[in-house]
Amino acid sequence: MKDWRNGDLSGRNTFGIAARCKRWVEVDSEEELMAFLPTLSTADAPLLVLGAGSNLLLTADYPGTVLHVNIKGREATVEGTDVYLRCGAGETWDDIVAFCVQQGWHGAENLSLIPGEVGASAVQNIGAYGVEAKELIVKVEAVEWATARKVTFSNADCAYAYRQSRFKNEWKGRFVITHVTYRLSTEFRPCLDYGGLRAHLSSDHPTAEELRRAVIDIRRAKLPDPKVEGNAGSFFMNPVVTRGQLEALQRQYPQMPHYEVDENRVKVPAGWLIEQCGWKGKTLGKAGVHDRQALVLVNRGGATGADMLALCRAIQGDVQRKFEIKIEPEVNIV
Ligand SMILES: Cc1cc2nc3c(=O)[nH]c(=O)nc-3n(C[C@H](O)[C@H](O)[C@H](O)COP(=O)(O)OP(=O)(O)OC[C@H]3O[C@@H](n4cnc5c(N)ncnc54)[C@H](O)[C@@H]3O)c2cc1C
């Protein structure tokens, strides 16, 4: 266990924002976590659980305790063609994907190279190339902050939706996730219909390794590397609008792209809306919009959290004025 005063968060957020916290605590086991939680006093509040900080915008120094769950470990149980893989919350997500591909356990290939840790995968319902973590998650184990009591949630308990879960909403700040169990399969049924995957593959019957490699190559070509240019991936969620709203907007913008959600609703790519407002490649202070991917906000060097937030607000304002659509950050703003 680590327990430091005046912790440095600069290397713990992929935006590369310079910030500190009053106290930094890192636990290596569930037992350490359960022993630590009852010792917290109000002087240590507020509390923030941090994974790899790849979906986080720090707008100021954190006035309380930041907790990192460094629980490692992978345990697999095979039942027929199903493989149940229980992972510690502090495992790096992409190491898990690489491990599964190596073992011949399938389902996570499309989620290759998403930064961050296992704990956050169950908070964020990470998704890419037509697959979401909710399709794999069967069980989430956590400890409640207030009572230090162990709790287990089923997939249904977590109310997963696009980049959403109860952990992000009504349960925000209530539970510390310690383990996530994913269901994979020994049968390989690749999902190739999203994000130009097929075009990138030399055959319609790729191996799992080939699919993982294609996803990695596309991501590396499209997304800025946070080590080179600070960012948190897609900054905004794609807004969902009613079909009536879409039809009204299409009279003015016939080329507006959209994807079906259900009978009454469609999703509009936030990147397209931002690009139409002229923000792609633009800079405001030390914060900018990536020149190939309008959905990604970048730290052009030395940006503060306030610089990033000012850019976020300016973009939201322009999209609202032009399209009367509210775009919400996917990134957790603290
Ligand atoms: C270059 C880049 C590309 C990205 N691409 C994608 C993508 O394709 N798809 C996608 O979905 N996301 C993407 N992201 C976003 C990010 O990778 C995910 O949201 C990821 O799950 C964040 O993991 P983390 O460990 O860094 O979480 P953090 O940013 O540290 O935390 C995220 C949230 O989870 C909470 N949390 C973290 N760990 C725990 C825990 N153990 N218990 C309780 N709460 C916890 C935090 O409090 C916070 O609310 C991208 C980010 C970057 C930088």
XYZ file of C-alpha atoms and ligand atoms in Angstrom:
387
model
C 0.000 0.000 0.000
C 1.143 3.544 -0.743
C -0.066 6.549 1.210
C 1.426 9.919 0.279
C 0.590 13.505 1.107
C 0.573 16.125 -1.681
C 0.510 13.513 -4.473
C 1.511 14.467 -8.022
C -1.192 13.666 -10.605
C 0.683 15.006 -13.669
C 1.754 11.550 -14.821
C -1.586 10.041 -13.865
C -3.837 11.679 -16.451
C -3.423 11.236 -20.202
C -4.189 14.922 -20.849
C -0.874 15.562 -19.066
C -2.430 18.284 -16.899
C -0.233 19.393 -14.010
C -2.208 18.875 -10.799
C -1.733 17.582 -7.274
C -3.958 15.938 -4.684
C -3.983 16.357 -0.920
C -3.499 12.610 -0.373
C -2.665 9.700 -2.700
C -3.478 6.155 -1.624
C -2.820 2.986 -3.605
C -4.121 -0.400 -2.425
C -2.822 -3.728 -3.726
C -5.570 -6.039 -2.423
C -9.220 -6.138 -1.429
C -8.140 -6.698 2.205
C -6.015 -3.516 2.151
C -8.924 -1.590 0.667
C -11.381 -2.848 3.296
C -8.976 -2.021 6.107
C -8.234 1.428 4.674
C -11.779 2.709 4.026
C -12.946 2.901 7.690
C -9.826 4.918 8.577
C -10.815 7.785 6.269
C -11.795 10.919 8.115
C -13.786 13.885 6.833
C -10.473 15.756 6.630
C -9.497 13.334 3.810
C -12.663 14.031 1.793
C -13.642 14.332 -1.003
C -12.609 11.030 -2.525
C -11.833 10.113 -6.084
C -11.042 6.669 -7.496
C -8.540 6.906 -10.310
C -7.593 4.251 -12.824
C -5.054 5.215 -15.491
C -6.606 8.694 -15.825
C -7.350 8.218 -19.534
C -10.887 9.507 -19.323
C -10.355 12.314 -16.909
C -9.991 16.076 -17.083
C -8.543 17.607 -13.929
C -9.582 21.253 -13.777
C -7.730 22.052 -10.534
C -5.680 20.453 -7.760
C -7.751 17.764 -6.049
C -8.659 18.900 -2.532
C -9.032 15.399 -1.049
C -7.900 11.772 -1.385
C -7.243 10.056 -4.694
C -7.408 6.266 -4.469
C -5.828 3.949 -7.015
C -6.878 0.296 -6.963
C -3.784 -1.653 -7.914
C -5.369 -5.096 -7.550
C -3.864 -7.475 -10.126
C -4.675 -11.056 -11.075
C -6.521 -13.160 -13.656
C -8.457 -16.353 -12.894
C -10.162 -18.299 -15.666
C -12.931 -20.902 -15.474
C -13.950 -22.770 -18.604
C -17.513 -24.068 -18.991
C -18.112 -25.610 -22.415
C -17.267 -22.895 -24.939
C -17.613 -20.122 -22.308
C -14.573 -18.775 -20.500
C -15.173 -16.729 -17.354
C -12.175 -14.505 -16.702
C -12.058 -12.707 -13.338
C -9.581 -9.820 -13.435
C -8.233 -7.472 -10.788
C -9.406 -3.874 -11.277
C -5.823 -2.641 -11.576
C -4.951 -4.813 -14.580
C -4.307 -2.846 -17.761
C -7.251 -3.437 -20.089
C -5.202 -4.007 -23.235
C -2.990 -6.571 -21.463
C -6.192 -8.517 -20.804
C -7.209 -8.322 -24.474
C -3.729 -9.459 -25.580
C -3.832 -12.319 -23.040
C -7.279 -13.468 -24.253
C -6.203 -13.450 -27.904
C -3.124 -15.469 -26.962
C -5.236 -18.020 -25.073
C -7.801 -18.348 -27.889
C -10.566 -16.731 -25.801
C -12.634 -14.498 -28.035
C -14.907 -11.474 -27.901
C -12.620 -8.636 -26.819
C -10.503 -8.243 -29.986
C -12.344 -5.103 -31.195
C -11.586 -3.415 -27.862
C -7.819 -3.708 -28.427
C -5.613 -0.792 -27.402
C -8.285 1.130 -25.470
C -6.237 2.786 -22.720
C -7.063 2.341 -19.066
C -7.666 -0.348 -16.491
C -10.159 -3.139 -15.885
C -12.007 -1.236 -13.105
C -12.886 1.641 -15.414
C -13.992 -0.697 -18.227
C -16.990 -1.541 -16.025
C -17.647 2.110 -15.144
C -17.370 3.478 -18.669
C -18.761 0.536 -20.638
C -15.865 1.021 -23.040
C -16.642 0.402 -26.666
C -15.087 0.397 -30.118
C -15.675 -1.084 -33.575
C -19.157 -2.387 -32.789
C -18.357 -4.078 -29.457
C -19.004 -2.802 -25.930
C -17.700 -4.085 -22.596
C -21.305 -4.699 -21.505
C -21.429 -7.638 -23.942
C -18.579 -9.298 -22.012
C -19.147 -8.266 -18.382
C -20.981 -10.817 -16.236
C -20.052 -9.694 -12.727
C -18.584 -6.627 -11.027
C -17.193 -6.920 -7.489
C -16.840 -3.763 -5.443
C -16.488 -2.385 -1.941
C -18.815 0.355 -0.746
C -16.947 3.490 0.377
C -19.223 4.322 3.282
C -19.507 0.860 4.855
C -16.406 -1.001 3.567
C -18.891 -3.778 2.700
C -18.293 -6.131 -0.252
C -20.944 -6.094 -2.974
C -21.386 -8.035 -6.193
C -23.328 -6.717 -9.153
C -24.673 -8.604 -12.142
C -24.493 -7.096 -15.623
C -28.194 -6.097 -15.374
C -27.607 -4.323 -12.027
C -25.123 -1.982 -13.742
C -27.737 -0.649 -16.255
C -25.243 -0.423 -19.087
C -25.904 1.850 -22.034
C -23.695 3.711 -24.521
C -20.648 4.798 -22.388
C -22.949 4.720 -19.349
C -23.493 2.689 -16.224
C -24.945 3.176 -12.740
C -21.338 3.717 -11.550
C -21.256 6.907 -13.658
C -24.683 8.069 -12.544
C -26.687 7.315 -9.382
C -23.830 5.260 -7.876
C -21.165 7.875 -8.659
C -18.580 7.959 -5.867
C -20.273 5.122 -3.950
C -18.336 1.982 -4.881
C -14.727 1.013 -5.449
C -14.519 -1.747 -8.034
C -12.068 -4.509 -7.132
C -12.691 -7.212 -9.769
C -14.542 -7.627 -13.044
C -15.510 -10.987 -14.556
C -15.829 -11.160 -18.351
C -17.355 -13.956 -20.413
C -15.338 -14.864 -23.497
C -15.767 -17.738 -25.902
C -13.504 -20.411 -27.326
C -15.466 -19.910 -30.562
C -14.344 -17.003 -32.734
C -17.213 -15.007 -34.235
C -15.550 -11.798 -35.406
C -17.466 -8.557 -35.659
C -16.071 -6.836 -38.777
C -18.773 -4.417 -39.815
C -17.624 -1.201 -38.158
C -15.020 1.504 -38.636
C -13.553 0.254 -41.905
C -12.322 -2.995 -40.329
C -13.135 -5.145 -43.369
C -11.249 -2.802 -45.696
C -8.225 -3.122 -43.450
C -8.218 -6.920 -43.433
C -6.892 -9.041 -46.277
C -9.670 -11.645 -45.900
C -13.245 -11.913 -44.621
C -12.060 -14.735 -42.334
C -9.273 -13.204 -40.273
C -7.703 -14.897 -37.288
C -8.174 -13.251 -33.891
C -4.549 -12.043 -34.052
C -5.176 -10.449 -37.461
C -8.307 -8.729 -36.168
C -6.483 -7.394 -33.104
C -3.610 -6.175 -35.304
C -6.062 -4.404 -37.692
C -7.796 -2.635 -34.786
C -4.429 -1.549 -33.370
C -3.206 -0.285 -36.754
C -6.395 1.710 -37.426
C -6.350 3.213 -33.917
C -2.674 4.191 -34.175
C -3.312 5.872 -37.539
C -6.427 7.733 -36.346
C -5.847 8.707 -32.737
C -3.097 10.846 -31.252
C -0.769 9.074 -28.821
C -1.294 10.670 -25.371
C 2.466 10.340 -24.745
C 3.071 12.696 -27.677
C -0.011 14.946 -27.445
C -2.090 14.810 -24.255
C -5.696 13.693 -24.827
C -8.449 11.475 -23.424
C -9.743 9.920 -26.653
C -13.240 11.019 -27.676
C -14.038 14.019 -25.545
C -17.782 14.125 -26.290
C -20.461 11.458 -26.542
C -22.420 11.172 -29.767
C -25.775 12.863 -29.078
C -29.040 11.013 -29.539
C -31.848 13.027 -31.194
C -35.413 12.244 -32.156
C -36.226 11.312 -35.734
C -38.319 14.521 -35.959
C -35.303 16.622 -34.945
C -33.138 14.822 -37.500
C -35.641 15.397 -40.305
C -35.869 19.112 -39.459
C -32.065 19.406 -39.407
C -31.676 17.442 -42.629
C -33.728 20.060 -44.465
C -30.847 22.447 -43.776
C -28.010 19.881 -43.665
C -29.026 17.052 -46.026
C -25.634 15.383 -45.648
C -25.930 15.039 -41.827
C -24.733 11.512 -40.935
C -26.662 9.432 -38.394
C -26.997 5.902 -37.020
C -30.171 4.146 -35.948
C -30.773 3.803 -32.185
C -34.408 2.669 -32.203
C -37.682 3.430 -33.947
C -37.813 6.997 -32.679
C -34.209 7.987 -32.131
C -30.936 8.318 -34.035
C -27.370 9.052 -33.017
C -25.466 11.883 -34.700
C -21.647 11.793 -34.741
C -20.459 14.587 -32.433
C -17.224 14.807 -34.469
C -19.218 15.809 -37.558
C -21.128 18.502 -35.636
C -17.852 19.901 -34.258
C -16.236 19.862 -37.687
C -19.232 21.713 -39.196
C -18.704 24.433 -36.596
C -15.186 24.889 -37.948
C -13.346 23.575 -34.887
C -11.319 20.750 -36.466
C -7.615 21.510 -36.093
C -8.315 24.800 -34.268
C -6.627 25.953 -31.074
C -7.913 28.030 -28.178
C -5.109 29.081 -25.856
C -3.068 25.916 -25.256
C -5.979 23.582 -25.910
C -6.872 22.315 -29.349
C -9.045 20.092 -31.512
C -7.136 17.291 -33.223
C -6.625 17.919 -36.934
C -7.720 14.412 -38.078
C -10.328 13.642 -35.413
C -12.633 16.498 -34.358
C -13.949 14.494 -31.401
C -10.545 14.484 -29.728
C -9.423 17.527 -27.753
C -5.678 17.795 -27.237
C -3.268 19.522 -24.912
C -1.064 21.490 -27.317
C 1.550 21.751 -24.555
C 1.264 23.225 -21.077
C -2.541 23.533 -21.135
C -4.278 23.735 -17.778
C -7.518 21.967 -16.978
C -9.211 25.375 -17.228
C -7.848 25.801 -20.801
C -9.288 22.418 -21.803
C -12.606 23.220 -20.138
C -12.824 26.627 -21.885
C -12.383 24.856 -25.240
C -15.026 22.271 -24.283
C -17.515 25.014 -23.389
C -16.781 27.024 -26.576
C -17.422 23.937 -28.739
C -20.591 23.007 -26.834
C -21.867 26.576 -27.280
C -21.226 26.617 -31.044
C -22.841 23.210 -31.605
C -25.870 24.281 -29.548
C -26.246 27.542 -31.515
C -25.823 25.964 -34.942
C -27.770 22.704 -34.502
C -29.740 23.155 -31.255
C -28.096 19.918 -30.059
C -26.450 19.607 -26.666
C -23.251 17.580 -26.766
C -22.115 16.158 -23.432
C -18.559 15.254 -22.439
C -17.729 11.553 -22.254
C -14.680 12.521 -20.208
C -15.087 12.800 -16.412
C -14.487 16.427 -15.464
C -13.133 16.799 -11.933
C -6.131 7.792 -26.899
C -7.394 7.339 -26.201
C -8.314 6.551 -26.892
C -9.486 6.118 -26.257
N -10.356 5.335 -26.964
C -11.482 4.871 -26.376
C -12.381 4.013 -27.092
O -12.157 3.636 -28.244
N -13.501 3.605 -26.453
C -13.776 3.958 -25.165
O -14.811 3.543 -24.638
N -12.947 4.768 -24.464
C -11.803 5.231 -25.034
N -10.953 6.054 -24.346
C -11.303 6.459 -22.967
C -10.666 5.579 -21.867
O -9.681 4.755 -22.411
C -11.716 4.712 -21.158
O -12.762 5.487 -20.654
C -11.102 3.882 -20.040
O -12.030 2.952 -19.555
C -10.601 4.749 -18.865
O -9.840 3.910 -18.018
P -8.950 4.514 -16.853
O -8.443 3.372 -16.051
O -7.943 5.419 -17.424
O -10.042 5.311 -16.024
P -9.969 6.765 -15.359
O -9.923 7.803 -16.430
O -8.907 6.791 -14.334
O -11.392 6.807 -14.650
C -12.580 6.800 -15.403
C -13.771 6.729 -14.446
O -13.801 5.462 -13.828
C -13.752 5.584 -12.411
N -12.954 4.459 -11.913
C -11.745 4.047 -12.356
N -11.347 2.937 -11.694
C -12.333 2.650 -10.809
C -12.515 1.631 -9.815
N -11.602 0.673 -9.597
N -13.658 1.665 -9.076
C -14.594 2.626 -9.260
N -14.477 3.615 -10.174
C -13.359 3.623 -10.945
C -13.133 6.931 -12.142
O -13.523 7.455 -10.882
C -13.695 7.741 -13.301
O -15.015 8.154 -13.006
C -9.755 6.493 -24.933
C -8.820 7.278 -24.229
C -7.654 7.695 -24.847
C -6.657 8.510 -24.083
